[in-house]
Coordinates of C-alpha atoms and ligand atoms in Angstrom, one line a residue:
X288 CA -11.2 -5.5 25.7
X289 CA -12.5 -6.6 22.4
X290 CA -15.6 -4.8 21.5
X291 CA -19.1 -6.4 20.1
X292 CA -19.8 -4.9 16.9
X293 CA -23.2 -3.2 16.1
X294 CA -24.5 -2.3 12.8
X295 CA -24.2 1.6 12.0
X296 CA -27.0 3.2 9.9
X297 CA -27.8 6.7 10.0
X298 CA -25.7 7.8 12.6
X299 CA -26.3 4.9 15.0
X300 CA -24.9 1.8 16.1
X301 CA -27.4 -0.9 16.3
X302 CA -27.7 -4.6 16.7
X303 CA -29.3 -6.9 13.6
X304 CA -33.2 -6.2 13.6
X305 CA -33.2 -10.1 14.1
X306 CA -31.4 -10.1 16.8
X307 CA -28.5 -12.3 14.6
X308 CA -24.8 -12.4 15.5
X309 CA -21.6 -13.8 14.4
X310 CA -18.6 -15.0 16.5
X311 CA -15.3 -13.6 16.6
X312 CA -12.2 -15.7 17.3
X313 CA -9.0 -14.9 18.0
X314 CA -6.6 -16.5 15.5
X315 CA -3.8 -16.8 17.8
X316 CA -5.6 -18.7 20.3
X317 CA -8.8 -19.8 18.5
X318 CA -10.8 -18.4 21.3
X319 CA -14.2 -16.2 20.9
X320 CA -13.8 -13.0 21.7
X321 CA -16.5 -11.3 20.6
X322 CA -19.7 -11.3 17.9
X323 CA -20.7 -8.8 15.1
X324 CA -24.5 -8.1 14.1
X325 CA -25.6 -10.3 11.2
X326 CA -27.3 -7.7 9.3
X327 CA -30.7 -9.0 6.9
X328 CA -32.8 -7.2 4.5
X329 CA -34.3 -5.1 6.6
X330 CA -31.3 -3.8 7.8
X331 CA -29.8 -3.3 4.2
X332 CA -33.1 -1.1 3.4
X333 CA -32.4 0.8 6.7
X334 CA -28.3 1.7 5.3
X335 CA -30.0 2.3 2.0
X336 CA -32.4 4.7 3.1
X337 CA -29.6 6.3 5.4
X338 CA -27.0 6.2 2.3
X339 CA -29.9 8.1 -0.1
X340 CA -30.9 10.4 2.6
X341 CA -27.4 11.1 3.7
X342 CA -26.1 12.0 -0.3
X343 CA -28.4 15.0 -0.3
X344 CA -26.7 16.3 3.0
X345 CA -23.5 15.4 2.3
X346 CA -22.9 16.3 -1.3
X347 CA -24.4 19.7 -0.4
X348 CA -21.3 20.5 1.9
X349 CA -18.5 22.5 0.2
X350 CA -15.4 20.3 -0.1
X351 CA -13.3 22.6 2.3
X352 CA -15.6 21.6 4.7
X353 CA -15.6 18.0 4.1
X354 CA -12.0 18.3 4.3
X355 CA -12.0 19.9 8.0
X356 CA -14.1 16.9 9.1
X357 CA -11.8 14.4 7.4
X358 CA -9.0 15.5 9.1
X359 CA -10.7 15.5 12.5
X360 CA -11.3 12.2 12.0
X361 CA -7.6 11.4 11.2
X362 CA -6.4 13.1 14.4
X363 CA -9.1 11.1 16.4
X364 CA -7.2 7.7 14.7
X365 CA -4.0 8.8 15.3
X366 CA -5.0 9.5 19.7
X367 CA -6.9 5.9 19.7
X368 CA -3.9 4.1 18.2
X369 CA -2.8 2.2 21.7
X370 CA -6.8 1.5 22.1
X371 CA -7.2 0.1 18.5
X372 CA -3.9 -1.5 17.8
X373 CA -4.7 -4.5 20.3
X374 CA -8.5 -4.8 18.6
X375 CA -6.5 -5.2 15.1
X376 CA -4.5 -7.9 16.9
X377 CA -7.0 -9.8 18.4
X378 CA -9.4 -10.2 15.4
X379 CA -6.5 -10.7 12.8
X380 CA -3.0 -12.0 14.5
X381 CA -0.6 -9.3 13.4
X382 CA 1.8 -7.8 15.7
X383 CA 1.0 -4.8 17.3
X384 CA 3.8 -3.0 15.7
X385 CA 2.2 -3.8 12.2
X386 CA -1.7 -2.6 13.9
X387 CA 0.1 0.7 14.8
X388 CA 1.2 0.9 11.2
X389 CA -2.3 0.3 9.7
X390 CA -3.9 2.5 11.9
X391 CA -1.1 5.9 11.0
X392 CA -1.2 4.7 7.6
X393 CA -5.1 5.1 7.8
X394 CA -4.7 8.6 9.1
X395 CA -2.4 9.7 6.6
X396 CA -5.1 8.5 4.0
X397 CA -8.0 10.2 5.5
X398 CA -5.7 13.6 5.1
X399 CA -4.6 12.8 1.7
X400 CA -7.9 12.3 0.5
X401 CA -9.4 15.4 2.7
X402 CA -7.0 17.4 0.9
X403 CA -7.4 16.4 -2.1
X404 CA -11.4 16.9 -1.9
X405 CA -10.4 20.7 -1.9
X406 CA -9.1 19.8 -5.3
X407 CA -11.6 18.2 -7.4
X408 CA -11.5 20.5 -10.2
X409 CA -13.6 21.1 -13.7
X410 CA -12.6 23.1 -16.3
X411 CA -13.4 25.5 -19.0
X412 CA -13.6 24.7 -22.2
X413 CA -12.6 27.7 -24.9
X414 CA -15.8 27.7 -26.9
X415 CA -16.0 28.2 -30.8
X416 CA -19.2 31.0 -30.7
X417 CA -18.7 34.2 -28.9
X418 CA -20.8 34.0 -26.2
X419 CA -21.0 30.2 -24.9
X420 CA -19.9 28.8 -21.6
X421 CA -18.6 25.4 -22.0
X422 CA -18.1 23.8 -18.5
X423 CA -16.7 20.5 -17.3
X424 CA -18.0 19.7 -13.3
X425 CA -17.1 16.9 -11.7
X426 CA -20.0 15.8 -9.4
X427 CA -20.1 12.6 -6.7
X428 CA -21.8 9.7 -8.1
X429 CA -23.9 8.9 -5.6
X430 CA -24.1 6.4 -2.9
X431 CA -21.5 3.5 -2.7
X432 CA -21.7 -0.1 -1.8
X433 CA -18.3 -1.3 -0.7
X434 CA -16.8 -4.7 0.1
X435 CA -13.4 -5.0 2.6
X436 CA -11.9 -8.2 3.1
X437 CA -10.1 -9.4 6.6
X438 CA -6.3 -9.2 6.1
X439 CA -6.4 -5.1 7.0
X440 CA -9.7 -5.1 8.4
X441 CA -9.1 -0.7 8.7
X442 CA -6.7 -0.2 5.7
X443 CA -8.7 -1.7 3.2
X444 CA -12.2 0.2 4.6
X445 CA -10.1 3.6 5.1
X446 CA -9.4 3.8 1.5
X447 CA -12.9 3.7 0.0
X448 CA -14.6 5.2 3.2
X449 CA -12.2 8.3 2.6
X450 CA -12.4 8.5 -1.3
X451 CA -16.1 8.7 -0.9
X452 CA -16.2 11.5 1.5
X453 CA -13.9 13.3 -0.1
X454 CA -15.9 13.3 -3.4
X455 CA -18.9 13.9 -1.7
X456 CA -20.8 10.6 -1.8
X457 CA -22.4 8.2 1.0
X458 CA -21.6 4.8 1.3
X459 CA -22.9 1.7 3.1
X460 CA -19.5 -0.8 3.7
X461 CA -19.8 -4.5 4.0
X462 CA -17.1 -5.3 6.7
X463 CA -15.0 -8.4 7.0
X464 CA -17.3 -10.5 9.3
X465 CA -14.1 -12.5 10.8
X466 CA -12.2 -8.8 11.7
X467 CA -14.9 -6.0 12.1
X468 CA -13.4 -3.9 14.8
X469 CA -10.9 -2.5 12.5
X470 CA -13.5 -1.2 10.2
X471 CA -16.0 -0.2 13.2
X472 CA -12.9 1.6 14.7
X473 CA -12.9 3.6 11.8
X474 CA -16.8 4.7 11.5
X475 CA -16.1 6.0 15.3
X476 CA -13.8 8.2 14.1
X477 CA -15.5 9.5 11.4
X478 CA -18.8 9.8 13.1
X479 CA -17.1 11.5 16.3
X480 CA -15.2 14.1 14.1
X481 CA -19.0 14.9 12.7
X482 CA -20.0 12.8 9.7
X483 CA -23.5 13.9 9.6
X484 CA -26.0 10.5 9.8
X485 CA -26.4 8.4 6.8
X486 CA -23.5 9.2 5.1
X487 CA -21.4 6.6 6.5
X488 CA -22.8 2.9 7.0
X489 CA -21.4 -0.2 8.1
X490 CA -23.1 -3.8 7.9
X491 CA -22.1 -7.2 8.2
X492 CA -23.2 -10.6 7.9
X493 CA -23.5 -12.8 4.6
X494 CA -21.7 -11.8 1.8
X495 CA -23.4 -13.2 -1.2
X496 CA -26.8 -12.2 0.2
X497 CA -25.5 -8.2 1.0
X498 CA -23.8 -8.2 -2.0
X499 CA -26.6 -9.3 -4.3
X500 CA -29.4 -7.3 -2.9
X501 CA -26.9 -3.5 -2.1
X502 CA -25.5 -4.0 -6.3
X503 CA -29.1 -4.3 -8.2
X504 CA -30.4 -2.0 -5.7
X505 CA -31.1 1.8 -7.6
X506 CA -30.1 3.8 -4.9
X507 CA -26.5 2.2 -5.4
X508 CA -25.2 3.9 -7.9
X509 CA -21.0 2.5 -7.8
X510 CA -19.3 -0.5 -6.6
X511 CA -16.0 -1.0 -4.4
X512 CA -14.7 -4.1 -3.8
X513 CA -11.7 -5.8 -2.7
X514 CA -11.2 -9.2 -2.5
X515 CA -10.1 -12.7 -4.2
X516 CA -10.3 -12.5 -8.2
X517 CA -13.1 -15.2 -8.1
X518 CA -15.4 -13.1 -5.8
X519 CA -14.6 -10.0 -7.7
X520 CA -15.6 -11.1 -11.4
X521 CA -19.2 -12.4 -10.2
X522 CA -19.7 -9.0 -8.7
X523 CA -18.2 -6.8 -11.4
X524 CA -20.5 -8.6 -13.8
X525 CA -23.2 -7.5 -11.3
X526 CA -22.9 -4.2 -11.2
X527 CA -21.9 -4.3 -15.3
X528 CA -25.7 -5.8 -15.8
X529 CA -27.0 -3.0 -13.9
X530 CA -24.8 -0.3 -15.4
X531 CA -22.9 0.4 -12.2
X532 CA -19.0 1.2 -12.9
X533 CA -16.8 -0.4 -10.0
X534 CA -13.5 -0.3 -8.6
X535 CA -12.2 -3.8 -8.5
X536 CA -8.5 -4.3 -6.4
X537 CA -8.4 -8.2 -6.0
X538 CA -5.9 -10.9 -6.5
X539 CA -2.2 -11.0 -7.0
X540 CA 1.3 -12.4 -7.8
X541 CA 3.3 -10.5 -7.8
X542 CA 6.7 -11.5 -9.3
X543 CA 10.1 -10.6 -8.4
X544 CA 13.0 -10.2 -10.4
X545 CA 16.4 -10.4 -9.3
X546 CA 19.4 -9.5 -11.2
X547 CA 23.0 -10.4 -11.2
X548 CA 23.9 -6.5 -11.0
X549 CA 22.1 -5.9 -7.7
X550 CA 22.7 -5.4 -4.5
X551 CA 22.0 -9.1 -3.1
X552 CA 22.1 -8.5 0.6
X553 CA 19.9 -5.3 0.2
X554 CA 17.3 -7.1 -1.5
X555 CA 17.1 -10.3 0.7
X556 CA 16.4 -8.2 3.4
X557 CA 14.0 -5.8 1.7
X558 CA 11.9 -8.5 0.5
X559 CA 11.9 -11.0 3.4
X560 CA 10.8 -7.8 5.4
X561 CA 7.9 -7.2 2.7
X562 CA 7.1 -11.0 2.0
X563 CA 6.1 -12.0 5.8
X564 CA 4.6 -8.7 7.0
X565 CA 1.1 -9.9 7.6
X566 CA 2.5 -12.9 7.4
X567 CA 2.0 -13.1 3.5
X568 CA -1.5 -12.1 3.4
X569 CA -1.2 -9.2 1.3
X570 CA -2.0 -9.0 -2.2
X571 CA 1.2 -7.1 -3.4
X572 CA 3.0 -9.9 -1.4
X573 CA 6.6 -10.4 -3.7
X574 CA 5.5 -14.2 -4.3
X575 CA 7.2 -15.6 -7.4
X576 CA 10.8 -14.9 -7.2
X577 CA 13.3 -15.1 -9.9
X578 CA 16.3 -15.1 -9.4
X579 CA 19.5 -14.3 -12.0
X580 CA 21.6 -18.0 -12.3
X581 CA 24.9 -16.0 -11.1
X582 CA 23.4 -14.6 -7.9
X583 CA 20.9 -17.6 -7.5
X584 CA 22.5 -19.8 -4.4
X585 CA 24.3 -16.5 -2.5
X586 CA 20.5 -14.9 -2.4
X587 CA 18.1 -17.6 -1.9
X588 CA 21.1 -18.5 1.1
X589 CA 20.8 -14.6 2.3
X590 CA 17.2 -14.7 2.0
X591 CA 16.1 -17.9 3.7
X592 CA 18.8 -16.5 6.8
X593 CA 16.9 -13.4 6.9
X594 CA 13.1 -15.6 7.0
X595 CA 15.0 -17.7 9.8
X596 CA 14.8 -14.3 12.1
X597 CA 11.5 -14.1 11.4
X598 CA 10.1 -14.6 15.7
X599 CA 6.6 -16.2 14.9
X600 CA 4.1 -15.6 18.0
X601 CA 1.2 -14.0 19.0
X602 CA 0.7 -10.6 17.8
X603 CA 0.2 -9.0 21.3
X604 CA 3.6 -10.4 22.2
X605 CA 6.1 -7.6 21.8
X606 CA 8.8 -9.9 20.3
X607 CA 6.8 -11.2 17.4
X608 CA 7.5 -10.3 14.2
X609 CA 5.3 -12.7 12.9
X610 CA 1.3 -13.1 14.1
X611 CA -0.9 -16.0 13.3
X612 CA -2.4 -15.9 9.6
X613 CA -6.5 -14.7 10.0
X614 CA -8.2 -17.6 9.6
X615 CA -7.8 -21.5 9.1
X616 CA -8.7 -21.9 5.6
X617 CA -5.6 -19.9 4.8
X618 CA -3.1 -22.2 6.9
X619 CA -4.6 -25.3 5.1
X620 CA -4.3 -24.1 1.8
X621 CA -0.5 -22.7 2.4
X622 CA 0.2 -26.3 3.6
X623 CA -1.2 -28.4 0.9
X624 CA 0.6 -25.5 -1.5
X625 CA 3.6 -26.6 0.4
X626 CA 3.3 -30.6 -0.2
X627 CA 2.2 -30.1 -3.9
X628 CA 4.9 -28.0 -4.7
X629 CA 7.7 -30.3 -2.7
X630 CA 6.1 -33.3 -4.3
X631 CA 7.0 -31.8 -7.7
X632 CA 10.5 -31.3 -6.9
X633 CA 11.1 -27.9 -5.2
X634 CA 13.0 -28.3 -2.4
X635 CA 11.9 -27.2 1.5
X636 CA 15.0 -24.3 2.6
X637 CA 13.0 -22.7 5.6
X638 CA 9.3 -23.6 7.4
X639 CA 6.9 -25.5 5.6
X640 CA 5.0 -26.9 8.6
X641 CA 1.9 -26.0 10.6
X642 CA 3.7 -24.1 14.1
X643 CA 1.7 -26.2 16.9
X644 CA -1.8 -26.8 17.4
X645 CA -3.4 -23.3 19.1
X646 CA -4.0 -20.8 16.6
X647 CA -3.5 -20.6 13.0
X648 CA 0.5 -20.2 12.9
X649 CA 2.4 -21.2 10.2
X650 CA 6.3 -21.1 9.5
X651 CA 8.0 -18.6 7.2
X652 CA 8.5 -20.7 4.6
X653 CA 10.9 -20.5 1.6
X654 CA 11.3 -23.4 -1.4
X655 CA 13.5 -23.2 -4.2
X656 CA 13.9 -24.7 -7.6
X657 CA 10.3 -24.2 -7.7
X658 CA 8.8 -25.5 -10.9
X659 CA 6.1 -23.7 -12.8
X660 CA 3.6 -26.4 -12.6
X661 CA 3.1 -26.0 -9.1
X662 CA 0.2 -24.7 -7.8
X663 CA 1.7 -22.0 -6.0
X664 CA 3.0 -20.8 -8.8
X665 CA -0.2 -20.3 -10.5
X666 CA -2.9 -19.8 -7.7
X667 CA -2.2 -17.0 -5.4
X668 CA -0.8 -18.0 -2.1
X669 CA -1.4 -15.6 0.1
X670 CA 0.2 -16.7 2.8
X671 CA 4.2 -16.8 4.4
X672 CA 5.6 -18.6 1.5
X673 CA 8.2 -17.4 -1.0
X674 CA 8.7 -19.4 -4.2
X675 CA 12.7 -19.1 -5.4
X676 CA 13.3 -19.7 -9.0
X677 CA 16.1 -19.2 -11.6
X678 CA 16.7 -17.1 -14.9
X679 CA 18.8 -16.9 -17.3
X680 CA 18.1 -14.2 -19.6
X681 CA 16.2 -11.1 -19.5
X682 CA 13.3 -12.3 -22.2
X683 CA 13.1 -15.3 -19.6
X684 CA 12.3 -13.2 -16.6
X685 CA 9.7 -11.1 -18.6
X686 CA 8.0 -14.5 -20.0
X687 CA 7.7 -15.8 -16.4
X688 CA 6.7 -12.1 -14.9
X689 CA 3.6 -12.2 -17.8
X690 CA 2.7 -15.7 -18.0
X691 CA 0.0 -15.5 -15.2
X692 CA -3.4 -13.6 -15.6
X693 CA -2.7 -11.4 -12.6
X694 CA -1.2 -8.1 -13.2
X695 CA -0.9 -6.2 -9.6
X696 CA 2.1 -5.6 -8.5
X697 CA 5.8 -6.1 -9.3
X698 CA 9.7 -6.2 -7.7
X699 CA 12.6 -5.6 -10.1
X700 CA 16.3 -5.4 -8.4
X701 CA 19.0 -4.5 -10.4
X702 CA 21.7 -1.4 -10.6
X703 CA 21.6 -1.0 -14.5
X704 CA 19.1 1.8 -15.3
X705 CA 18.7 0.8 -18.9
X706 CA 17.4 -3.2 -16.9
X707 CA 15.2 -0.7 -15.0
X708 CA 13.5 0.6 -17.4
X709 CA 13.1 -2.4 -20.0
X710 CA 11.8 -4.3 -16.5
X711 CA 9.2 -1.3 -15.9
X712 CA 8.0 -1.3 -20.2
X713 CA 8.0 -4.7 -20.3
X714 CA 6.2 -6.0 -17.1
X715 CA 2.0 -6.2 -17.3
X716 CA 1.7 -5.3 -14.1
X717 CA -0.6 -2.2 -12.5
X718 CA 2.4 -1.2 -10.0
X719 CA 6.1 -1.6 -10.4
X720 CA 8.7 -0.9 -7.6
X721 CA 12.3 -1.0 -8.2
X722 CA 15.2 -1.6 -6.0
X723 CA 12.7 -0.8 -2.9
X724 CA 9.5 -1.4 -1.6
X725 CA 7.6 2.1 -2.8
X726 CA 3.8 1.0 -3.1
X727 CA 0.3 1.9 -1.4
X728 CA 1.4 5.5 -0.4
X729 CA -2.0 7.5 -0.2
X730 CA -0.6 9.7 -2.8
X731 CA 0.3 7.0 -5.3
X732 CA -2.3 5.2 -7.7
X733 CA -2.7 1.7 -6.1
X734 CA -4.1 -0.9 -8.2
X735 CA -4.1 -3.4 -11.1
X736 CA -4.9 -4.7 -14.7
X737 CA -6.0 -8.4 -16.0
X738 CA -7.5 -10.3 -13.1
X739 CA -6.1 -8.2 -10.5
X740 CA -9.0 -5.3 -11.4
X741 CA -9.7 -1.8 -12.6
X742 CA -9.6 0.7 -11.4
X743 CA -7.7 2.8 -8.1
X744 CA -7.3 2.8 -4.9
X745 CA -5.1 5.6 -4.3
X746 CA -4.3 8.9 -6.0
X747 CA -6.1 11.4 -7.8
X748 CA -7.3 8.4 -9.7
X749 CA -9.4 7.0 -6.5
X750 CA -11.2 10.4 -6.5
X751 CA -12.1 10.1 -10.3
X752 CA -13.8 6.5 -9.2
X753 CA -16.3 8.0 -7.3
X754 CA -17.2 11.3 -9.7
X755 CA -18.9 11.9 -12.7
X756 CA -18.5 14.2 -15.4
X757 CA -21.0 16.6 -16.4
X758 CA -20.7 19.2 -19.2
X759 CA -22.6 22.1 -19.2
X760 CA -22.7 24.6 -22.3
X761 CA -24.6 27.8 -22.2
X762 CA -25.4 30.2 -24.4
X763 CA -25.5 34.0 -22.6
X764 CA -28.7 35.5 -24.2
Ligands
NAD1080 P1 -13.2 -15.5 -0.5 O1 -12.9 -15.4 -1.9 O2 -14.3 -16.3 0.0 O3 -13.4 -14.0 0.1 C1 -12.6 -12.9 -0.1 C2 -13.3 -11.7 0.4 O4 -14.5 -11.5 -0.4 C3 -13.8 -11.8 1.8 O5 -13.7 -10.6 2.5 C4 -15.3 -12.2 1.7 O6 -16.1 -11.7 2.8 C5 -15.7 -11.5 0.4 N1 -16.7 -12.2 -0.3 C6 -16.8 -13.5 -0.6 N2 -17.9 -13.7 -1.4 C7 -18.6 -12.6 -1.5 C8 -19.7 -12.2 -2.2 N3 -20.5 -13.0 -2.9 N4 -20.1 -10.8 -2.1 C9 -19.4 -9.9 -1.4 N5 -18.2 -10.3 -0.8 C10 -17.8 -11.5 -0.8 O7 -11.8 -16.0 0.1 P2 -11.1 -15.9 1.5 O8 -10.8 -17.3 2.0 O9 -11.8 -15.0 2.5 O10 -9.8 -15.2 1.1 C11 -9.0 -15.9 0.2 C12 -8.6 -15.2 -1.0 O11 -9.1 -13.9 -1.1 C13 -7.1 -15.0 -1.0 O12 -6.4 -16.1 -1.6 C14 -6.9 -13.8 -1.8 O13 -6.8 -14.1 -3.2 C15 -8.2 -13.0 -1.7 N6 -8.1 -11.8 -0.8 C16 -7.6 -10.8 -1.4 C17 -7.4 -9.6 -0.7 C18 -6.8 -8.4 -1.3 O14 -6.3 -7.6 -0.5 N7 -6.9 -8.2 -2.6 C19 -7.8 -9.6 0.7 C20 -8.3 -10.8 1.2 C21 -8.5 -11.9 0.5

């Protein structure tokens, strides 16, 4: 059932010209499943070509057309769901019910941004001699190289794929070489609702090579990536040397803050629910939780009760609420985040542990009394780990909340309004969401500041990442 993935340039799926391919496990058993094309330079010049050729054609194309094909491509998502959901599954270990989620939420994005294509507006400038025209056009910037990464191997593609059509650009999209169905999934769609070739291309296979030879390359003219802040800082200084702007959505952690005023039960069930969906590997995972002294033991009890439900299995199991994490590396770096931090003093109140020894599954894991020196509390652990801490004052939660160089996203709970509002002036963070979880709507700038990035992912603010301004004066004579 799981598909081999080809290469697609210029309207065609294809295997590596070298005849290269990757495996594809299965994280919750550790078996292959499949292979993906290991694209090489030849390859790469084919998608470039494509992405140059398919610019002219597309960027021609009024936007309310663009649009109609867009939302085609969304309905064709939304009828393949029960055929894609198990492909998400397989390559990545969430649960089906979370795969269905990804793939509507992708659809919704695709009509956001087809709509909003319709709405990519200039504007007139009053002039100060009779007679001149003073225009401001917004045009695409050209062909796009973007990067996904493997933890939502369609929601992370959808969002650049869709901001690109929609402001009339190509693009050639590295995959995630451990999870490339999701984002081959998605170039089916788009190329069956009528994507004309070249516009849309998808490669895989070594990441340092693709990215260093599509970045330099002149028929590149932006950069997309998202990714781990590391990655993201050698390729933003990239595209800086070669005067490419980029759109940079990386790292986070994200801090929570829990007042004495809130609703306790509320928000240890809100943010268990949010910390192991996807089993933590999500960067606007709540990870560094502080909690009020008053309200400290009654929610870190509620909260470790409510990751104690959490049914940890394989993703195509109905009853799982919990799939395997993506990939080993991650399970070995939550564990050893685990011992450090126990060794320094936190103490263990749910998981911690490896779950057997098929597939990468890990417990839901809470610690408390978490001290600041821990590594968890400083590298990001994307993983099914929450890290429980206590406050006293309010200029102590704000320290803590700032003291990292990440600034992605952020959790405040707490009834006062005036809290609210000092929480939301006072946090350096690109997203704050209070007393629910309210982020990564299509319609809602998604991104961060510091070493989480620039730029956005959602919005109007994605579109203005893949236009240009041009201003145009005439004189009538
Ligand atoms: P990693 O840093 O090796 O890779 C992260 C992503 O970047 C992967 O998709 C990888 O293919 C890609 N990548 C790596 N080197 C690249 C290069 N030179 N050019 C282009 N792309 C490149 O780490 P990893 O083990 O895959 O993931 C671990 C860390 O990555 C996590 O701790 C997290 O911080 C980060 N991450 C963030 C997100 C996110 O949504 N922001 C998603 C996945 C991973």
């Amino acid at each position: 059932m799981y598909p081999n993935v080809s290469l697609f340039i210029n309207g065609k799926w294809q295997a590596a010209s070298s005849g290269r391919s990757i495996d594809v496990f299965d994280p919750a058993t550790d078996e292959k499943v499949g292979t993906v094309a290991h694209a090489d330079k030849n390859d790469l010049d084919a998608a470039l070509a494509a992405a140059d050729a398919g610019f002219k054609v597309w960027r021609k194309i009024s936007a309310y057309e663009r649009s109609k094909v867009m939302r085609k491509a969304a309905a064709l998502l939304r009828e393949r769901s029960e055929h894609i959901a198990p492909i998400l599954t397989t390559e990545q270990g969430k649960p089906l019910a979370e795969s269905h989620t990804e793939i509507q939420t992708a659809a919704d994005i695709i009509e956001w941004f087809a709509e909003e294509s319709r709405r990519t507006y200039g504007r007139l400038i009053p002039a100060r001699v009779a007679g001149v025209r003073q225009v401001v056009e917004k045009e695409p910037i050209g062909p796009v190289a973007a990067f996904t990464p493997w933890n939502y191997p369609m929601g992370q593609a959808v969002r650049k794929v869709s901001a690109a059509l929609a402001a009339g650009c190509s693009i050639v999209l590295k995959g995630p070489e451990e999870t490339p169905g999701g984002s081959a999934e998605l170039y089916r769609a788009f190329h069956d609702a009528g994507v004309p070739a070249g516009v849309i291309n998808l490669v895989f296979g070594s990441p340092a090579e693709i990215s260093e030879y599509l970045i330099p390359h002149p028929v590149i003219r932006k950069i997309s990536f998202t990714g781990s802040t590391v990655v993201g800082k050698q390729l933003a200084a990239l595209a800086a040397l070669h005067m490419k702007p980029s759109t940079m959505e990386l790292g986070g952690h994200a801090p929570v803050i829990v007042f004495d005023d809130a609703d306790i039960e509320q928000a240890s069930m809100l943010l268990a629910r949010a910390k192991f969906r996807n089993a933590g590997q999500v960067c606007v995972s709540p990870t560094r939780f502080m909690v009020q002294d008053k309200v400290y033991d009654d929610f870190l009890s509620r909260f470790t009760a409510h990751a104690r439900q959490v049914k940890v299995g394989p993703g195509l199991d109905k009853n799982s609420t919990m799939g395997a994490m993506a990939n080993e590396r991650r399970v070995r770096a939550v564990q050893a985040m685990v011992e450090d931090a126990a060794r320094l003093g936190a103490s263990i109140k749910a998981g911690g542990e490896r779950i057997g020894t098929r597939g990468n599954f890990f417990e839901p894991t809470v610690l408390g009394e978490v001290p600041s020196s821990a590594r968890a509390m400083n590298e990001e652990p994307f993983g099914p780990m929450a890290l429980v801490s206590r406050f006293s004052g309010k200029d102590d939660a704000i320290s803590e909340a700032n003291r990292l160089p990440y600034g992605l996203a952020a959790y405040v709970y707490t009834r006062s309004p005036e809290t609210a509002d000092l929480m939301a002036a006072s946090i350096e963070s690109g997203m704050v969401s209070i007393n629910h979880h309210g982020l990564a709507l299509p319609e809602t700038p998604f991104g961060g500041i510091k070493d989480s990035g620039h730029g956005s992912e959602g919005g109007t603010e994605a579109i203005e990442g893949y236009m240009v301004t041009k201003f145009v004066t005439r004189l009538n004579v």
